[in-house]
XYZ file of C-alpha atoms in Angstrom:
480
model
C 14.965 5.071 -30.248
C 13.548 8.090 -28.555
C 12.127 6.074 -25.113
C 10.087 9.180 -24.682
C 6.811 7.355 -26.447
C 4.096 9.848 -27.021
C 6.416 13.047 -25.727
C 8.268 14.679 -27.792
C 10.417 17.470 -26.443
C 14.476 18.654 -25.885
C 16.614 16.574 -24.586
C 17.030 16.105 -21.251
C 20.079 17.858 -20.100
C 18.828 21.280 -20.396
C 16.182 22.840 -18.031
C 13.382 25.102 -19.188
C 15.488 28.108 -19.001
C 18.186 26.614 -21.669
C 20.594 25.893 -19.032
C 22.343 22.485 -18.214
C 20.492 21.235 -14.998
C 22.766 20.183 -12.135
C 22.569 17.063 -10.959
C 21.851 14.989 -14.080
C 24.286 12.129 -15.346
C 24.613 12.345 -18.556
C 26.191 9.433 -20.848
C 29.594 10.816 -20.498
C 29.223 9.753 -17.104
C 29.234 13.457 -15.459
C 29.151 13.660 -11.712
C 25.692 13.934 -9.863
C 24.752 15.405 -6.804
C 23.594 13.775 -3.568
C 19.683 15.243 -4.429
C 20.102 13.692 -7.768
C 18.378 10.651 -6.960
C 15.297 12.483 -7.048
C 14.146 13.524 -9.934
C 10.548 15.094 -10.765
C 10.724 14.188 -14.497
C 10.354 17.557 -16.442
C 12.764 16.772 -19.000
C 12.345 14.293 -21.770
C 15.140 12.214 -22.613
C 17.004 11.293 -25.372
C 18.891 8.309 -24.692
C 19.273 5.524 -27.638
C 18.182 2.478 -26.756
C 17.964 -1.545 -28.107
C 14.583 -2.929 -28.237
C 15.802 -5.160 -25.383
C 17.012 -2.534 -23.332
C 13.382 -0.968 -23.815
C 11.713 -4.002 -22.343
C 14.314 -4.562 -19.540
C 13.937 -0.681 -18.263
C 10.547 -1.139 -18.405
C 10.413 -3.876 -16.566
C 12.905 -3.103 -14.224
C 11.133 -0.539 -12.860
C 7.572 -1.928 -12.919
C 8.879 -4.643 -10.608
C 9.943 -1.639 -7.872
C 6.129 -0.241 -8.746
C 4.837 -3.661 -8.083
C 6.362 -3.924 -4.857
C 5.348 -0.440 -3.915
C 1.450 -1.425 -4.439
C 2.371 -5.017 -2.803
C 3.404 -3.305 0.296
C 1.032 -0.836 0.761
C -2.280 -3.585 0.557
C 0.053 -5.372 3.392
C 0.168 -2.423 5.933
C 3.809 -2.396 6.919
C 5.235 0.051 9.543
C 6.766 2.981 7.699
C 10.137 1.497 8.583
C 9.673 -1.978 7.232
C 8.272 -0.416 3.984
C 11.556 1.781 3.528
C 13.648 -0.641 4.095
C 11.716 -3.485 1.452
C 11.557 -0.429 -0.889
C 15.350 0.600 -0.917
C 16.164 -3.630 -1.380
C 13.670 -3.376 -4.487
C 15.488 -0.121 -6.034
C 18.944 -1.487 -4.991
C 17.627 -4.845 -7.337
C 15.821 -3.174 -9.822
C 17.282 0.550 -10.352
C 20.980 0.487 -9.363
C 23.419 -0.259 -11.784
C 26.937 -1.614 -10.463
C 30.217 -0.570 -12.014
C 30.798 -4.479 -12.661
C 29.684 -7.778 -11.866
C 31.772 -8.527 -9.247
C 31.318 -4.781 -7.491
C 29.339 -3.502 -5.013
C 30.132 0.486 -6.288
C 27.112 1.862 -8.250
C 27.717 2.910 -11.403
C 25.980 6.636 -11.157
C 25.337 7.720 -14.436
C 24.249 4.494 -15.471
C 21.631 3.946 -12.726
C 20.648 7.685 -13.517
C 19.830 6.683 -16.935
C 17.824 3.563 -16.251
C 15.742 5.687 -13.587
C 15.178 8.147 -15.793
C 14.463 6.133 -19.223
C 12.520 3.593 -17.130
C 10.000 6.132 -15.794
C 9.403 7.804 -19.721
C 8.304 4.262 -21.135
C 6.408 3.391 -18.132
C 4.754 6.603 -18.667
C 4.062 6.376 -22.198
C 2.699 2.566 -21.626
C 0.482 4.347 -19.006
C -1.169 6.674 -20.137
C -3.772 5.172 -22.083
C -6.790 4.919 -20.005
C -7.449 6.326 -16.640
C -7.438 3.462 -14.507
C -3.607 2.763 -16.274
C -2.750 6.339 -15.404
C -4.360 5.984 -12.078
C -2.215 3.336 -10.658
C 0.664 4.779 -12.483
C 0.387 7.905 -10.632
C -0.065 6.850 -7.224
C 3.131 4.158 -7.232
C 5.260 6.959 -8.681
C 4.367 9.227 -6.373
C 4.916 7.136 -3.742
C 8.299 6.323 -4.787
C 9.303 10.184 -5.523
C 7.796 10.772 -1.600
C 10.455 8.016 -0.299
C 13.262 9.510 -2.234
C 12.985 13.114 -0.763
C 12.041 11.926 2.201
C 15.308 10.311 2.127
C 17.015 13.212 1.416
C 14.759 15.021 3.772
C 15.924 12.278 6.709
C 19.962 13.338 6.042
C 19.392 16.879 6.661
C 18.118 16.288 10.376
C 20.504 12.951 10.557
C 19.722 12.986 14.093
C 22.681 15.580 14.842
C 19.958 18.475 15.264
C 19.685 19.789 11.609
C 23.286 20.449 12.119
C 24.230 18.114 8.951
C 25.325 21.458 6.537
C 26.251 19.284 3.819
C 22.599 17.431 3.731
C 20.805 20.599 4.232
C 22.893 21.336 1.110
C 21.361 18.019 -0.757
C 17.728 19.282 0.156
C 18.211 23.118 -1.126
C 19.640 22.054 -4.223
C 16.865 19.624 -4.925
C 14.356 22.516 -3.910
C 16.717 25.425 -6.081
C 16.903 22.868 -9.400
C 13.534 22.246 -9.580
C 12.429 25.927 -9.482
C 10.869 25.631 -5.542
C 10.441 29.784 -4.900
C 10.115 29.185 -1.582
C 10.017 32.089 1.177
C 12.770 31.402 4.072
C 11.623 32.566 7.227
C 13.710 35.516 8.561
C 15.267 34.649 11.855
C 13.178 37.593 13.623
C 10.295 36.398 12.422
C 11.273 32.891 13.652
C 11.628 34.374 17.028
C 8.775 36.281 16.744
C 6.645 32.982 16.377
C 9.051 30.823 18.426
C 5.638 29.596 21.064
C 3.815 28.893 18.099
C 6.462 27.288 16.115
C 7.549 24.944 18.511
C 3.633 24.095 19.500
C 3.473 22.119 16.132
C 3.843 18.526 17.140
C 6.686 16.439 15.342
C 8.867 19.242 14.873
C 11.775 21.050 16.479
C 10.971 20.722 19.693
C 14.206 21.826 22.369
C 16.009 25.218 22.289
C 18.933 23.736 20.350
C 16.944 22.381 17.582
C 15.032 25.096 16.860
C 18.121 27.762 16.279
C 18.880 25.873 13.694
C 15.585 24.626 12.225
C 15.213 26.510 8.616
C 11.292 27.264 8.266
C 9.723 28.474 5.523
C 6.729 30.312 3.834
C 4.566 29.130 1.562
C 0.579 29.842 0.787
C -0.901 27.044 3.267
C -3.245 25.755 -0.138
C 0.190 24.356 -0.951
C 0.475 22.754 1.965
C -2.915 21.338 2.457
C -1.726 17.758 3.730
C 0.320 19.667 6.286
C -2.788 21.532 7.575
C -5.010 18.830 7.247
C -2.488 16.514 9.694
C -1.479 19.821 11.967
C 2.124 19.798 10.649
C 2.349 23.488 10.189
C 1.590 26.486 11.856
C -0.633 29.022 9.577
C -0.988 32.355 9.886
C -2.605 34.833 7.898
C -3.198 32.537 4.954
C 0.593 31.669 5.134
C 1.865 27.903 6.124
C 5.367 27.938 8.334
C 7.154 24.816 7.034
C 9.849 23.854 8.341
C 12.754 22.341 6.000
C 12.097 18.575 6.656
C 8.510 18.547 5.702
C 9.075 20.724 2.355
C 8.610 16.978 1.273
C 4.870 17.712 1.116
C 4.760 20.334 -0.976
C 7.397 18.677 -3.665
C 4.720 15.178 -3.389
C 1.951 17.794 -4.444
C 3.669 19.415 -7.267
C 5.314 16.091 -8.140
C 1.854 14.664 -8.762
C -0.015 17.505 -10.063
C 2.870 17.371 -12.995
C 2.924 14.111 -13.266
C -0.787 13.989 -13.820
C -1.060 16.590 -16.448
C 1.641 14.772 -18.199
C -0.164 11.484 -18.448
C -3.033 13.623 -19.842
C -1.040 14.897 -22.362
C 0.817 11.727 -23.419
C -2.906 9.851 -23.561
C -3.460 12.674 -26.239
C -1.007 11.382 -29.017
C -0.854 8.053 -27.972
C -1.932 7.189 -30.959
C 0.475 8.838 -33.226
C 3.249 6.639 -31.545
C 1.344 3.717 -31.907
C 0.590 4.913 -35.697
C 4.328 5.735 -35.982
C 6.148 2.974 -34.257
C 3.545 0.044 -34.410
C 6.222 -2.378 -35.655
C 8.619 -2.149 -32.806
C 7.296 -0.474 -29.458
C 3.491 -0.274 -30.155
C 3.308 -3.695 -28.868
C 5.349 -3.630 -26.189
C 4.036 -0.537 -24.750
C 0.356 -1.725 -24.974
C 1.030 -5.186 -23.478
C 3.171 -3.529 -20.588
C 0.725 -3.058 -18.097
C 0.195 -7.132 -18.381
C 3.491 -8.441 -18.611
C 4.367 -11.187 -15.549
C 7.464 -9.612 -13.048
C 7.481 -12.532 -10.509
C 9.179 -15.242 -9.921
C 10.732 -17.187 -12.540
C 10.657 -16.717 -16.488
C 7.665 -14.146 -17.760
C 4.326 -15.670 -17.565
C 5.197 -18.868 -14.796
C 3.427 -19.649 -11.537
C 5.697 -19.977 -9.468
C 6.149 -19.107 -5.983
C 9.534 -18.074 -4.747
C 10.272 -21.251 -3.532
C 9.672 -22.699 -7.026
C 6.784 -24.814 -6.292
C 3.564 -23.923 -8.213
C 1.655 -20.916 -7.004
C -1.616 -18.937 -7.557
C -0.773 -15.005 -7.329
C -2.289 -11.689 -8.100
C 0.090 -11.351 -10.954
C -0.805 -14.734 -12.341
C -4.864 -14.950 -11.857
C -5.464 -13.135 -14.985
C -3.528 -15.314 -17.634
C -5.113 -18.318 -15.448
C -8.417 -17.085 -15.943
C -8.387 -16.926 -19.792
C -6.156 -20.305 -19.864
C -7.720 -23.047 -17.119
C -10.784 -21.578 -15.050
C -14.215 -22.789 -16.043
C -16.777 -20.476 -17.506
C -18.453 -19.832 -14.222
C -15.045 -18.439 -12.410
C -14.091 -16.902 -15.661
C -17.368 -14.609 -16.158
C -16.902 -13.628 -12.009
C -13.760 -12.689 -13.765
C -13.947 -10.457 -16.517
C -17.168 -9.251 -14.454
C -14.363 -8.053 -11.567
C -11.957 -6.646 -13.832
C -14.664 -4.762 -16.068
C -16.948 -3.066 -13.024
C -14.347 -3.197 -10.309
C -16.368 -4.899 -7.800
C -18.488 -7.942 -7.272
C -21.544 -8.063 -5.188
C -21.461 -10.382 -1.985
C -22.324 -14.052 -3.660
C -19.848 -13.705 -6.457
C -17.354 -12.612 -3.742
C -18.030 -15.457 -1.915
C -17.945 -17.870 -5.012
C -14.934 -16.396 -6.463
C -13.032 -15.926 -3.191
C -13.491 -19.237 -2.401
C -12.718 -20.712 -5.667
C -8.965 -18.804 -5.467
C -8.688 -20.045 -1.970
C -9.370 -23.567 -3.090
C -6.794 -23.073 -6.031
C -4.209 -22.360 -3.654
C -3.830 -18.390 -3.450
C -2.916 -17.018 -0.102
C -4.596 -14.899 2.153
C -2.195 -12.106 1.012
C -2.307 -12.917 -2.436
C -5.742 -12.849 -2.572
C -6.217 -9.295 -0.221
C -3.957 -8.039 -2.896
C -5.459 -9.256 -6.193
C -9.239 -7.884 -5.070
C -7.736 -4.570 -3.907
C -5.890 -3.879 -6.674
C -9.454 -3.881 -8.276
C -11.872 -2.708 -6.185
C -9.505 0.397 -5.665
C -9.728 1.905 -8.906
C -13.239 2.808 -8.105
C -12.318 3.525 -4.268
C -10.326 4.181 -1.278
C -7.513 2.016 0.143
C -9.373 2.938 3.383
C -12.450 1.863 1.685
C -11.611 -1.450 0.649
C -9.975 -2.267 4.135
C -12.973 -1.029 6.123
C -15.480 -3.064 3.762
C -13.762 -6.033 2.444
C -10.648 -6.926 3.965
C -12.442 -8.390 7.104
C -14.782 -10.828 4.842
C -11.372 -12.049 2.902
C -9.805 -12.807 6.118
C -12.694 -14.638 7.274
C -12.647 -16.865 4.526
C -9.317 -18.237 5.058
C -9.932 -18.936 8.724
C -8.366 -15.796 10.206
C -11.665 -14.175 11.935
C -14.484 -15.269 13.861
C -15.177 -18.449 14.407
C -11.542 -19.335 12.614
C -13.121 -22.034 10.270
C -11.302 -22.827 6.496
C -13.948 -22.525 4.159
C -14.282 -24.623 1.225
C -15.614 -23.860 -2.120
C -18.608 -24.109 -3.509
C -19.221 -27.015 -5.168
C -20.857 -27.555 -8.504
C -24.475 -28.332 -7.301
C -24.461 -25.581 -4.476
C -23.338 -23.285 -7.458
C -26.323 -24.614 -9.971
C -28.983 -24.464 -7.235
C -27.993 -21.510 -5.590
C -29.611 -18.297 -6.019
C -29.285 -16.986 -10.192
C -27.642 -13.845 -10.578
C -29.628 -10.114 -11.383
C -28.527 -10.262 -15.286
C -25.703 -6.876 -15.464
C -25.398 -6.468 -12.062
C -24.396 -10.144 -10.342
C -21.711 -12.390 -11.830
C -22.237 -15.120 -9.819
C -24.160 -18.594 -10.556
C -23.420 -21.286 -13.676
C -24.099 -20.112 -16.917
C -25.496 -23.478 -18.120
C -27.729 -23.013 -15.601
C -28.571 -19.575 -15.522
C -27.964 -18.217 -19.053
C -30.799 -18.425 -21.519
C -29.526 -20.411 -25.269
C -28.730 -17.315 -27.223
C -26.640 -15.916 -24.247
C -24.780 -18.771 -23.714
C -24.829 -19.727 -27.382
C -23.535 -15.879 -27.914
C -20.517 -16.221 -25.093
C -19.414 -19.408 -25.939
C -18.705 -18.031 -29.581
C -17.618 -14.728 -27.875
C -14.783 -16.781 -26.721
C -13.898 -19.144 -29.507
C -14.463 -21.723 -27.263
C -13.938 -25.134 -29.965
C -15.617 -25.123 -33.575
C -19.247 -24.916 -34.105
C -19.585 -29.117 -33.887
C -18.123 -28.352 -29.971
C -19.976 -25.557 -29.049
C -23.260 -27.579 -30.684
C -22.317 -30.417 -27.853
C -21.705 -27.875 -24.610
C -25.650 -26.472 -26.134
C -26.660 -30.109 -26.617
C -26.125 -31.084 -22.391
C -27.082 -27.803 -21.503
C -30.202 -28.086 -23.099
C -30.623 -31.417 -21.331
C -30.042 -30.125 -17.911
C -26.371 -31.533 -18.241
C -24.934 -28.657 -16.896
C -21.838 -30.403 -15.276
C -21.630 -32.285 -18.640
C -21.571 -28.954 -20.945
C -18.962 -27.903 -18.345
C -16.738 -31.192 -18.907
C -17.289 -30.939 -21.922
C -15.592 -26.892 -22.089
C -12.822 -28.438 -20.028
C -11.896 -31.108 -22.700
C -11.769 -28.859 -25.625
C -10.170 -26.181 -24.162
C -7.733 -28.603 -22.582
C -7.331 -31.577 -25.169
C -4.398 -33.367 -23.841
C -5.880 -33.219 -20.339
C -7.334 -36.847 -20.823
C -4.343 -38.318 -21.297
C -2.338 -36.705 -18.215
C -2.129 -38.760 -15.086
C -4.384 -38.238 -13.001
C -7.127 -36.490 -14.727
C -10.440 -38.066 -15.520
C -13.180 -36.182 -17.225
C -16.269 -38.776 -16.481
């Protein structure tokens, strides 16, 4: 099974030039190179795999993307992210020689890295807010590889460490960087200015041995734009260390066009292959990675837990039609205007999602149509609020039904929020309830018989029972 989806292209030993790029592990098990666990994903492999390996690489690595978005909502310090981050890809991405070894198996891991990233990818690419997330986790996770390798060439023994320099250039020389090394008179020449760039060499000793080089600065924009490079004459001075920024930029711009590509012929792969990968590829983006077996809700410490990776099967499974519209209205527009935030918010609170949980589920959402920045500026504070964490540090409850049927009705396509026995006219409700397949006709004629009586807490009983028919008899439960 090609595991390149949508892609089709040489295998992935050979480079663009026809020649066998160093580094790679093949499935003779080949050597690799210390830059090797980078990789910026030119190549399209050509591994075989079982349908089961297809899923498990998949999901192998969307757990380590998971994390990635996980820890960024939670603001760690850069070092607390790293290390979280290298525990995911030791879990997730390293393959051991056996099960009672701690030695990685190399070429192995190589080829789940590798054949993990191409089905992600092709299970990506399909719409732009798939392709969006896509991009920024991988991207993340290529920056904290090179910056890895990036962190062993200074080593903290003054950019002394030959052999990790070594890592660094090779990375930089197999992936076709033409970069321009700095001359040491030129170095010299530049030494004030050089050495006025803060972060960077910054002693005598150091800078002898720094390697700088030159690159045209609109390659190195994030440099410029955070003063980590000295420009002159339209030319950015980088020294070796923060090459990192300019392999992020090309890493994404490639990445990017590939995704546009691959969204191209999607459909010929999901023509071509509809029996065995078409549905795993399409339902990838959903599948459960927590705790527990696929599709639980669990917590870690096995009790029963509400979590952003959870809220969505909930919401088509248990949540009444007023939660569920707030819903689908959050996942389709991306936001929700202040009383649906409220009602919603509350309602997830109440249900026993955390205060993490819940900053993560909203800005996993609201930041397809915005900044991380954005979303922490505007939202985060009102979240926190809610669960007792700012101002006057009081635990709000939710709404209950009545506030919720009396409150203020909701600007029809714009607001989510309200009861729609309440607020929806016959033929909408009438329309949604069918929409859904909520019961046969004779139920759906009941939920329209109490909402037409001003029942509205009876047509929403009555939902509950037919969507949940054995809930009567469970301890417990009454539905009066």
């Amino acid at each position: 099974m090609n595991v390149a989806g949508p892609i089709r292209s040489r295998p992935v030993p050979l480079s663009a030039d026809g020649k066998r790029r160093r580094g790679y592990d093949g499935a003779d098990g080949s050597s690799r190179s210390d830059s090797s666990d980078v990789d910026m994903y030119l190549d399209v492999p050509s591994f075989e795999l079982s349908l089961d390996e297809f899923e498990e690489y998949a999901l192998a690595r969307l757990k380590v993307l998971r994390k990635i978005e996980e820890m960024k909502t939670r603001n760690l310090t850069p070092e607390m992210f790293r290390t979280q981050l290298d525990a995911s890809l030791k879990t997730n991405l390293t393959v051991l020689q056996s099960a009672d070894s701690k030695k990685t198996n190399a070429s192995e891991s190589k080829k789940l890295d590798v054949a993990s990233h191409f089905i992600l990818r092709a299970a990506y690419c399909r719409t732009e807010d798939l392709r969006r997330w896509f991009l920024a986790q991988e991207c993340r996770l290529f920056r904290h590889r090179l910056e890895s390798v990036a962190a062993k060439s200074s080593g903290g023994s003054g950019g002394n460490n030959n052999g990790n320099n070594d890592a660094l250039r090779e990375f930089l020389a197999n992936n076709d960087f033409a970069l321009d090394r700095v001359s040491r008179a030129e170095k010299e020449r530049l030494r004030d200015k050089l050495l006025s760039v803060p972060g960077g060499p910054n002693n005598p000793l150091e800078f002898r041995s720094a390697e700088y080089y030159r690159v045209p600065f609109v390659q190195a924009l994030e440099l410029v734009s955070r003063r980590e490079c000295y420009v002159e004459a339209g030319k950015a001075y980088v020294p070796l260390a923060r090459v990192v920024s300019i392999a992020a930029a090309r890493f994404r711009a490639s990445l990017s066009k590939s995704l546009a590509m691959a969204a191209g012929v999607f459909g010929q792969v999901e023509n071509e292959e509809n029996a065995r990968i078409g549905p795993l590829l399409k339902s990838m983006n959903s599948q459960y990675t927590g705790p527990g077996a696929p599709n639980a809700v669990v917590g870690a410490d096995g009790e029963e837990a509400l979590t952003a990776a959870t809220v969505d099967a909930l919401a088509t499974q248990s949540m009444p039609l007023c939660m569920q519209q707030l819903h689908t209205g959050l996942k389709r527009d991306h936001k929700l205007k202040h009383q649906g935030r409220l009602q919603y918010g509350l309602f997830l609170k109440g249900a026993g999602m955390s205060l993490e949980e819940h900053t993560l589920f909203f800005q996993r959402e609201f930041t397809r149509i915005m900044t991380s920045e954005q979303f922490n500026k505007q939202y985060s504070y009102s979240i926190r609020h809610m669960h007792g964490k700012e101002g006057k540090r009081a635990s709000y409850t939710p709404y209950n039904c009545m506030k919720i049927i009396f409150g203020n009705p909701p600007q029809s396509g714009v607001e989510h929020h309200g009861c729609p026995y309440k607020h929806y006219d016959d033929s909408n409700l009438s329309a949604l309830l069918g929409k859904l397949k909520i019961g046969n006709s004779r139920d759906r004629d009941a939920i329209m018989a109490h909402k037409k009586d001003g029942n509205f807490q009876l047509a929403c009983a009555k939902h509950f029972e037919v969507t949940h028919p054995m809930a009567a008899s469970a301890d417990g439960v009454s539905l009066d």
